[in-house]
Amino acid sequence: MNENGAKFGKKHFFIVVLTILIFSVCDFLVAYFFQDVLKSPFFFDTIFMTAALFLFGPVASLAEYILFISFTCIKLKILCGKTDFVFLYTLSAFTIILVTWLFIRKKENLKKGVNLTFLYILTASVVAGLSCSVVSGFVNYFANDLFQKDWNFNTFIFAFNGEYMDFLPAAIIGRIPVTILDRVITTFSGFGISKLYSKIMYGGG
């Protein structure tokens, strides 16, 4: 590698690292707004994680989420004195990244027209939403002692949990509608942000 190539490589690496850091802060702020300010069952806390996936691949996307969840743990520790089991949701994020990447890893599939691109992203969103619901349901099940019943999202789960349904199926089924809708919105948003980022940074689509 020549000197100019080495300089470009270092510059590109720095830009990617800085972008991941900024994206993680953006996800943290989005999650804070929807969860803590609006008290919404939708967190939309993976929009920029998904953008990182479209832009840089699964490793960078997972690094972005780990930074985001670390900020979240710090916030919970300061405000509540505990972090509950929130870091376990990295397993859910990893599932989302893996499933989504299986659909979008071939970039040419996202350049075959608006209709096909829409179908690829929509299918990835739904499958990732279903997969994430299962993984998150097991996270809730195994961390049941730390489960916060009054947490915004959990009203959906406890609506199913009761006389006719055990906690594990309730934890999975109760989150499916919200999680799929969340995945559709965050995946399309992440795709849009990645396209805008590419246009600004590289002058391309």
PDB file of C-alpha atoms in Angstrom:
ATOM      1  CA  MET A   1       0.000   0.000   0.000  1.00  0.00           C
ATOM      2  CA  ASN A   2       1.375   3.409  -0.954  1.00  0.00           C
ATOM      3  CA  GLU A   3       1.523   6.389   1.365  1.00  0.00           C
ATOM      4  CA  ASN A   4      -1.590   8.030  -0.065  1.00  0.00           C
ATOM      5  CA  GLY A   5      -3.489   4.766   0.282  1.00  0.00           C
ATOM      6  CA  ALA A   6      -2.397   4.399   3.910  1.00  0.00           C
ATOM      7  CA  LYS A   7      -3.460   7.970   4.659  1.00  0.00           C
ATOM      8  CA  PHE A   8      -6.835   7.377   3.018  1.00  0.00           C
ATOM      9  CA  GLY A   9      -7.266   4.148   5.000  1.00  0.00           C
ATOM     10  CA  LYS A  10      -6.530   5.878   8.302  1.00  0.00           C
ATOM     11  CA  LYS A  11      -8.775   8.799   7.405  1.00  0.00           C
ATOM     12  CA  HIS A  12     -11.626   6.473   6.444  1.00  0.00           C
ATOM     13  CA  PHE A  13     -11.210   4.459   9.663  1.00  0.00           C
ATOM     14  CA  PHE A  14     -11.333   7.654  11.731  1.00  0.00           C
ATOM     15  CA  ILE A  15     -14.475   8.795   9.913  1.00  0.00           C
ATOM     16  CA  VAL A  16     -16.158   5.430  10.507  1.00  0.00           C
ATOM     17  CA  VAL A  17     -15.272   5.437  14.218  1.00  0.00           C
ATOM     18  CA  LEU A  18     -16.481   9.025  14.623  1.00  0.00           C
ATOM     19  CA  THR A  19     -19.681   8.224  12.740  1.00  0.00           C
ATOM     20  CA  ILE A  20     -20.371   5.208  14.956  1.00  0.00           C
ATOM     21  CA  LEU A  21     -19.881   7.340  18.059  1.00  0.00           C
ATOM     22  CA  ILE A  22     -22.218  10.051  16.749  1.00  0.00           C
ATOM     23  CA  PHE A  23     -24.787   7.456  15.682  1.00  0.00           C
ATOM     24  CA  SER A  24     -24.768   5.854  19.142  1.00  0.00           C
ATOM     25  CA  VAL A  25     -25.421   9.236  20.764  1.00  0.00           C
ATOM     26  CA  CYS A  26     -28.253   9.853  18.288  1.00  0.00           C
ATOM     27  CA  ASP A  27     -29.845   6.488  19.148  1.00  0.00           C
ATOM     28  CA  PHE A  28     -29.512   7.314  22.827  1.00  0.00           C
ATOM     29  CA  LEU A  29     -31.268  10.672  22.351  1.00  0.00           C
ATOM     30  CA  VAL A  30     -34.027   9.138  20.220  1.00  0.00           C
ATOM     31  CA  ALA A  31     -34.616   6.415  22.823  1.00  0.00           C
ATOM     32  CA  TYR A  32     -34.640   8.978  25.639  1.00  0.00           C
ATOM     33  CA  PHE A  33     -37.205  11.104  23.807  1.00  0.00           C
ATOM     34  CA  PHE A  34     -39.615   8.263  23.010  1.00  0.00           C
ATOM     35  CA  GLN A  35     -39.146   6.220  26.186  1.00  0.00           C
ATOM     36  CA  ASP A  36     -38.614   8.815  28.908  1.00  0.00           C
ATOM     37  CA  VAL A  37     -40.281  11.937  27.508  1.00  0.00           C
ATOM     38  CA  LEU A  38     -43.222  10.540  25.506  1.00  0.00           C
ATOM     39  CA  LYS A  39     -43.527   7.327  27.605  1.00  0.00           C
ATOM     40  CA  SER A  40     -44.039   5.481  24.334  1.00  0.00           C
ATOM     41  CA  PRO A  41     -43.927   1.691  23.899  1.00  0.00           C
ATOM     42  CA  PHE A  42     -41.860   2.421  20.801  1.00  0.00           C
ATOM     43  CA  PHE A  43     -38.226   3.223  21.525  1.00  0.00           C
ATOM     44  CA  PHE A  44     -36.872   3.487  17.944  1.00  0.00           C
ATOM     45  CA  ASP A  45     -33.437   3.011  19.497  1.00  0.00           C
ATOM     46  CA  THR A  46     -31.919   1.122  16.558  1.00  0.00           C
ATOM     47  CA  ILE A  47     -32.451   3.622  13.736  1.00  0.00           C
ATOM     48  CA  PHE A  48     -28.812   4.655  13.582  1.00  0.00           C
ATOM     49  CA  MET A  49     -27.618   1.128  14.357  1.00  0.00           C
ATOM     50  CA  THR A  50     -29.435   0.059  11.210  1.00  0.00           C
ATOM     51  CA  ALA A  51     -27.953   2.975   9.279  1.00  0.00           C
ATOM     52  CA  ALA A  52     -24.498   1.799  10.380  1.00  0.00           C
ATOM     53  CA  LEU A  53     -25.388  -1.684   9.144  1.00  0.00           C
ATOM     54  CA  PHE A  54     -26.289  -0.383   5.683  1.00  0.00           C
ATOM     55  CA  LEU A  55     -23.178   1.788   5.570  1.00  0.00           C
ATOM     56  CA  PHE A  56     -20.404  -0.212   7.236  1.00  0.00           C
ATOM     57  CA  GLY A  57     -21.623  -3.764   7.870  1.00  0.00           C
ATOM     58  CA  PRO A  58     -22.499  -5.897  10.916  1.00  0.00           C
ATOM     59  CA  VAL A  59     -19.349  -5.383  13.014  1.00  0.00           C
ATOM     60  CA  ALA A  60     -19.644  -1.598  12.956  1.00  0.00           C
ATOM     61  CA  SER A  61     -23.383  -1.847  13.585  1.00  0.00           C
ATOM     62  CA  LEU A  62     -22.885  -4.055  16.651  1.00  0.00           C
ATOM     63  CA  ALA A  63     -20.176  -1.699  17.942  1.00  0.00           C
ATOM     64  CA  GLU A  64     -22.634   1.187  17.583  1.00  0.00           C
ATOM     65  CA  TYR A  65     -25.259  -0.651  19.613  1.00  0.00           C
ATOM     66  CA  ILE A  66     -22.814  -1.631  22.341  1.00  0.00           C
ATOM     67  CA  LEU A  67     -21.886   2.039  22.714  1.00  0.00           C
ATOM     68  CA  PHE A  68     -25.569   2.998  22.809  1.00  0.00           C
ATOM     69  CA  ILE A  69     -26.472   0.374  25.414  1.00  0.00           C
ATOM     70  CA  SER A  70     -23.444   1.438  27.490  1.00  0.00           C
ATOM     71  CA  PHE A  71     -24.750   5.024  27.524  1.00  0.00           C
ATOM     72  CA  THR A  72     -28.162   3.654  28.519  1.00  0.00           C
ATOM     73  CA  CYS A  73     -26.666   1.646  31.396  1.00  0.00           C
ATOM     74  CA  ILE A  74     -24.841   4.743  32.644  1.00  0.00           C
ATOM     75  CA  LYS A  75     -28.091   6.716  32.515  1.00  0.00           C
ATOM     76  CA  LEU A  76     -29.990   4.041  34.452  1.00  0.00           C
ATOM     77  CA  LYS A  77     -27.211   3.741  37.012  1.00  0.00           C
ATOM     78  CA  ILE A  78     -27.230   7.494  37.625  1.00  0.00           C
ATOM     79  CA  LEU A  79     -31.018   7.947  37.662  1.00  0.00           C
ATOM     80  CA  CYS A  80     -32.180   4.637  39.162  1.00  0.00           C
ATOM     81  CA  GLY A  81     -29.107   3.235  40.870  1.00  0.00           C
ATOM     82  CA  LYS A  82     -29.339   0.033  38.818  1.00  0.00           C
ATOM     83  CA  THR A  83     -29.209  -1.101  35.205  1.00  0.00           C
ATOM     84  CA  ASP A  84     -31.653  -4.032  35.447  1.00  0.00           C
ATOM     85  CA  PHE A  85     -31.047  -6.487  32.630  1.00  0.00           C
ATOM     86  CA  VAL A  86     -30.905  -3.896  29.848  1.00  0.00           C
ATOM     87  CA  PHE A  87     -27.451  -4.942  28.593  1.00  0.00           C
ATOM     88  CA  LEU A  88     -28.874  -8.378  27.776  1.00  0.00           C
ATOM     89  CA  TYR A  89     -30.752  -6.702  24.946  1.00  0.00           C
ATOM     90  CA  THR A  90     -27.466  -6.748  23.044  1.00  0.00           C
ATOM     91  CA  LEU A  91     -28.569 -10.298  22.169  1.00  0.00           C
ATOM     92  CA  SER A  92     -31.692  -8.854  20.557  1.00  0.00           C
ATOM     93  CA  ALA A  93     -29.647  -6.273  18.682  1.00  0.00           C
ATOM     94  CA  PHE A  94     -27.274  -8.974  17.456  1.00  0.00           C
ATOM     95  CA  THR A  95     -30.279 -10.945  16.172  1.00  0.00           C
ATOM     96  CA  ILE A  96     -31.612  -7.893  14.342  1.00  0.00           C
ATOM     97  CA  ILE A  97     -28.222  -7.195  12.798  1.00  0.00           C
ATOM     98  CA  LEU A  98     -27.684 -10.793  11.723  1.00  0.00           C
ATOM     99  CA  VAL A  99     -31.132 -11.295  10.206  1.00  0.00           C
ATOM    100  CA  THR A 100     -31.185  -7.917   8.466  1.00  0.00           C
ATOM    101  CA  TRP A 101     -27.669  -8.439   7.108  1.00  0.00           C
ATOM    102  CA  LEU A 102     -28.721 -11.751   5.531  1.00  0.00           C
ATOM    103  CA  PHE A 103     -31.167  -9.770   3.398  1.00  0.00           C
ATOM    104  CA  ILE A 104     -29.128  -6.655   2.595  1.00  0.00           C
ATOM    105  CA  ARG A 105     -25.565  -7.976   2.346  1.00  0.00           C
ATOM    106  CA  LYS A 106     -25.801  -8.067  -1.461  1.00  0.00           C
ATOM    107  CA  LYS A 107     -25.953  -4.337  -2.191  1.00  0.00           C
ATOM    108  CA  GLU A 108     -27.054  -4.937  -5.772  1.00  0.00           C
ATOM    109  CA  ASN A 109     -30.387  -6.228  -4.443  1.00  0.00           C
ATOM    110  CA  LEU A 110     -31.068  -2.728  -3.141  1.00  0.00           C
ATOM    111  CA  LYS A 111     -30.465  -1.178  -6.552  1.00  0.00           C
ATOM    112  CA  LYS A 112     -33.046  -3.063  -8.614  1.00  0.00           C
ATOM    113  CA  GLY A 113     -35.735  -0.441  -8.506  1.00  0.00           C
ATOM    114  CA  VAL A 114     -37.940   1.092  -5.850  1.00  0.00           C
ATOM    115  CA  ASN A 115     -40.423  -1.794  -5.653  1.00  0.00           C
ATOM    116  CA  LEU A 116     -37.835  -4.546  -5.147  1.00  0.00           C
ATOM    117  CA  THR A 117     -35.833  -2.431  -2.699  1.00  0.00           C
ATOM    118  CA  PHE A 118     -39.018  -1.795  -0.720  1.00  0.00           C
ATOM    119  CA  LEU A 119     -39.833  -5.518  -0.634  1.00  0.00           C
ATOM    120  CA  TYR A 120     -36.304  -6.486   0.461  1.00  0.00           C
ATOM    121  CA  ILE A 121     -36.307  -3.988   3.305  1.00  0.00           C
ATOM    122  CA  LEU A 122     -39.882  -4.786   4.341  1.00  0.00           C
ATOM    123  CA  THR A 123     -39.176  -8.537   4.393  1.00  0.00           C
ATOM    124  CA  ALA A 124     -35.968  -7.985   6.371  1.00  0.00           C
ATOM    125  CA  SER A 125     -37.896  -5.823   8.846  1.00  0.00           C
ATOM    126  CA  VAL A 126     -40.665  -8.364   9.445  1.00  0.00           C
ATOM    127  CA  VAL A 127     -38.332 -11.374   9.784  1.00  0.00           C
ATOM    128  CA  ALA A 128     -36.004  -9.394  12.072  1.00  0.00           C
ATOM    129  CA  GLY A 129     -39.011  -8.276  14.129  1.00  0.00           C
ATOM    130  CA  LEU A 130     -40.228 -11.840  14.618  1.00  0.00           C
ATOM    131  CA  SER A 131     -36.729 -13.109  15.455  1.00  0.00           C
ATOM    132  CA  CYS A 132     -36.113 -10.241  17.872  1.00  0.00           C
ATOM    133  CA  SER A 133     -39.451 -10.907  19.603  1.00  0.00           C
ATOM    134  CA  VAL A 134     -38.417 -14.487  20.328  1.00  0.00           C
ATOM    135  CA  VAL A 135     -34.945 -13.559  21.596  1.00  0.00           C
ATOM    136  CA  SER A 136     -36.222 -10.629  23.685  1.00  0.00           C
ATOM    137  CA  GLY A 137     -38.966 -12.836  25.100  1.00  0.00           C
ATOM    138  CA  PHE A 138     -36.349 -15.300  26.358  1.00  0.00           C
ATOM    139  CA  VAL A 139     -34.307 -12.378  27.762  1.00  0.00           C
ATOM    140  CA  ASN A 140     -37.371 -11.271  29.730  1.00  0.00           C
ATOM    141  CA  TYR A 141     -38.061 -14.840  30.834  1.00  0.00           C
ATOM    142  CA  PHE A 142     -34.587 -15.561  32.199  1.00  0.00           C
ATOM    143  CA  ALA A 143     -34.318 -12.097  33.786  1.00  0.00           C
ATOM    144  CA  ASN A 144     -37.821 -12.255  35.221  1.00  0.00           C
ATOM    145  CA  ASP A 145     -36.674 -11.281  38.725  1.00  0.00           C
ATOM    146  CA  LEU A 146     -35.450  -7.974  37.324  1.00  0.00           C
ATOM    147  CA  PHE A 147     -38.490  -7.386  35.148  1.00  0.00           C
ATOM    148  CA  GLN A 148     -40.128  -3.973  35.589  1.00  0.00           C
ATOM    149  CA  LYS A 149     -43.896  -4.367  35.328  1.00  0.00           C
ATOM    150  CA  ASP A 150     -44.489  -0.623  35.038  1.00  0.00           C
ATOM    151  CA  TRP A 151     -42.017  -0.179  32.151  1.00  0.00           C
ATOM    152  CA  ASN A 152     -43.855   1.360  29.171  1.00  0.00           C
ATOM    153  CA  PHE A 153     -43.536  -1.598  26.829  1.00  0.00           C
ATOM    154  CA  ASN A 154     -44.445  -4.253  29.347  1.00  0.00           C
ATOM    155  CA  THR A 155     -48.162  -3.531  29.470  1.00  0.00           C
ATOM    156  CA  PHE A 156     -48.405  -5.430  26.184  1.00  0.00           C
ATOM    157  CA  ILE A 157     -46.689  -8.456  27.678  1.00  0.00           C
ATOM    158  CA  PHE A 158     -48.722  -8.516  30.882  1.00  0.00           C
ATOM    159  CA  ALA A 159     -51.911  -8.173  28.839  1.00  0.00           C
ATOM    160  CA  PHE A 160     -51.226 -11.720  27.597  1.00  0.00           C
ATOM    161  CA  ASN A 161     -49.713 -13.108  30.783  1.00  0.00           C
ATOM    162  CA  GLY A 162     -52.247 -14.525  33.164  1.00  0.00           C
ATOM    163  CA  GLU A 163     -54.565 -17.446  33.669  1.00  0.00           C
ATOM    164  CA  TYR A 164     -54.399 -18.742  30.087  1.00  0.00           C
ATOM    165  CA  MET A 165     -50.817 -18.010  29.099  1.00  0.00           C
ATOM    166  CA  ASP A 166     -47.490 -18.500  30.859  1.00  0.00           C
ATOM    167  CA  PHE A 167     -44.924 -15.737  31.036  1.00  0.00           C
ATOM    168  CA  LEU A 168     -42.586 -16.958  28.261  1.00  0.00           C
ATOM    169  CA  PRO A 169     -45.165 -17.156  25.441  1.00  0.00           C
ATOM    170  CA  ALA A 170     -46.681 -13.905  26.696  1.00  0.00           C
ATOM    171  CA  ALA A 171     -43.267 -12.234  26.619  1.00  0.00           C
ATOM    172  CA  ILE A 172     -42.837 -13.338  23.001  1.00  0.00           C
ATOM    173  CA  ILE A 173     -46.356 -12.888  21.612  1.00  0.00           C
ATOM    174  CA  GLY A 174     -47.018  -9.663  23.488  1.00  0.00           C
ATOM    175  CA  ARG A 175     -44.114  -7.893  21.815  1.00  0.00           C
ATOM    176  CA  ILE A 176     -44.579  -9.142  18.223  1.00  0.00           C
ATOM    177  CA  PRO A 177     -46.915  -6.398  16.878  1.00  0.00           C
ATOM    178  CA  VAL A 178     -44.940  -3.531  18.399  1.00  0.00           C
ATOM    179  CA  THR A 179     -41.558  -5.024  17.527  1.00  0.00           C
ATOM    180  CA  ILE A 180     -42.463  -5.636  13.870  1.00  0.00           C
ATOM    181  CA  LEU A 181     -43.807  -2.105  13.480  1.00  0.00           C
ATOM    182  CA  ASP A 182     -40.721  -0.763  15.239  1.00  0.00           C
ATOM    183  CA  ARG A 183     -38.473  -2.756  12.880  1.00  0.00           C
ATOM    184  CA  VAL A 184     -40.287  -1.518   9.778  1.00  0.00           C
ATOM    185  CA  ILE A 185     -39.965   2.123  10.843  1.00  0.00           C
ATOM    186  CA  THR A 186     -36.373   1.860  12.075  1.00  0.00           C
ATOM    187  CA  THR A 187     -35.134  -0.165   9.093  1.00  0.00           C
ATOM    188  CA  PHE A 188     -36.586   2.186   6.492  1.00  0.00           C
ATOM    189  CA  SER A 189     -35.362   5.165   8.533  1.00  0.00           C
ATOM    190  CA  GLY A 190     -31.891   3.654   8.824  1.00  0.00           C
ATOM    191  CA  PHE A 191     -31.828   2.993   5.081  1.00  0.00           C
ATOM    192  CA  GLY A 192     -32.818   6.601   4.370  1.00  0.00           C
ATOM    193  CA  ILE A 193     -30.158   7.950   6.728  1.00  0.00           C
ATOM    194  CA  SER A 194     -27.525   5.724   5.112  1.00  0.00           C
ATOM    195  CA  LYS A 195     -28.448   7.023   1.646  1.00  0.00           C
ATOM    196  CA  LEU A 196     -28.286  10.622   2.869  1.00  0.00           C
ATOM    197  CA  TYR A 197     -24.958   9.986   4.595  1.00  0.00           C
ATOM    198  CA  SER A 198     -23.504   8.442   1.440  1.00  0.00           C
ATOM    199  CA  LYS A 199     -24.660  11.370  -0.656  1.00  0.00           C
ATOM    200  CA  ILE A 200     -23.149  13.915   1.730  1.00  0.00           C
ATOM    201  CA  MET A 201     -19.889  12.082   2.429  1.00  0.00           C
ATOM    202  CA  TYR A 202     -19.192  10.371  -0.874  1.00  0.00           C
ATOM    203  CA  GLY A 203     -21.469  12.099  -3.339  1.00  0.00           C
ATOM    204  CA  GLY A 204     -23.180   8.809  -4.128  1.00  0.00           C
ATOM    205  CA  GLY A 205     -26.408   6.956  -3.448  1.00  0.00           C
TER     206      GLY A 205
END
